[in-house]
Amino acid sequence: MFKIFRIICCVICAALLAAIVFIFIYAGWQWGVLTLIIAAAFFGLTVLFKNLQEKEEQKLNPPPPVGDFITGRVENNESEEE
């Protein structure tokens, strides 16, 4: 679900940034700055949805345990290293 939201926000941000030159020329600098702020907000949403999607994928598919074929799986125990 986050992937769909991420794509939608990215497309809206790109469309706003493509139109911002014409908005500055024809509508004035106030509307141009407002459009720039809105585009920045959609970029922030894109980054947020990307992070949420990565966390969800990490939870569903955890990374494999670290180790090699000789020593086997290595647990990350802080007490054993001290």
XYZ file of C-alpha atoms in Angstrom:
82
model
C 0.000 0.000 0.000
C 2.846 2.371 0.839
C 4.360 1.732 -2.583
C 1.230 3.062 -4.303
C 1.175 6.162 -2.081
C 4.884 6.701 -2.753
C 4.412 6.550 -6.519
C 1.404 8.883 -6.440
C 3.217 11.467 -4.296
C 6.300 11.264 -6.505
C 4.272 11.840 -9.678
C 2.439 14.809 -8.136
C 5.732 16.305 -6.948
C 7.318 15.900 -10.393
C 4.282 17.449 -12.113
C 4.335 20.436 -9.764
C 8.042 20.949 -10.300
C 7.580 20.772 -14.068
C 4.834 23.399 -13.934
C 6.548 25.704 -11.461
C 8.374 27.710 -14.138
C 5.120 28.586 -15.863
C 3.457 29.350 -12.541
C 6.241 31.799 -11.666
C 5.936 33.469 -15.074
C 2.160 33.710 -15.420
C 0.797 33.724 -11.853
C 3.478 35.593 -9.928
C 6.065 34.768 -7.346
C 3.567 34.228 -4.501
C 1.887 31.345 -6.305
C 5.274 30.021 -7.394
C 6.562 29.888 -3.844
C 3.321 28.269 -2.681
C 3.685 25.628 -5.404
C 7.285 25.047 -4.368
C 6.221 24.510 -0.751
C 3.503 22.068 -1.833
C 6.005 20.181 -4.002
C 8.379 19.971 -1.025
C 5.539 18.565 1.093
C 4.820 15.876 -1.502
C 8.539 15.064 -1.651
C 8.510 14.666 2.131
C 5.529 12.328 1.854
C 7.402 10.331 -0.790
C 10.360 9.877 1.557
C 8.060 9.029 4.474
C 6.206 6.352 2.499
C 9.525 4.937 1.283
C 10.765 4.553 4.859
C 7.474 3.003 5.971
C 7.557 0.565 3.054
C 11.132 -0.480 3.873
C 10.222 -1.040 7.542
C 7.228 -3.151 6.543
C 9.321 -5.232 4.121
C 12.026 -5.628 6.784
C 9.424 -6.910 9.242
C 7.948 -9.381 6.739
C 11.319 -10.612 5.409
C 14.061 -10.272 8.038
C 17.662 -10.400 6.812
C 19.460 -13.741 7.008
C 21.644 -14.412 10.055
C 25.278 -13.379 9.765
C 27.942 -16.083 9.733
C 29.763 -18.460 7.458
C 29.645 -22.156 6.686
C 32.356 -23.060 9.218
C 31.268 -21.219 12.347
C 27.572 -21.227 11.555
C 25.114 -18.602 12.635
C 26.610 -15.790 14.716
C 24.405 -14.320 17.431
C 24.858 -10.679 18.362
C 25.372 -11.014 22.131
C 27.042 -8.051 23.780
C 27.744 -9.953 27.030
C 29.982 -12.552 25.333
C 32.246 -9.943 23.752
C 33.061 -8.249 27.065
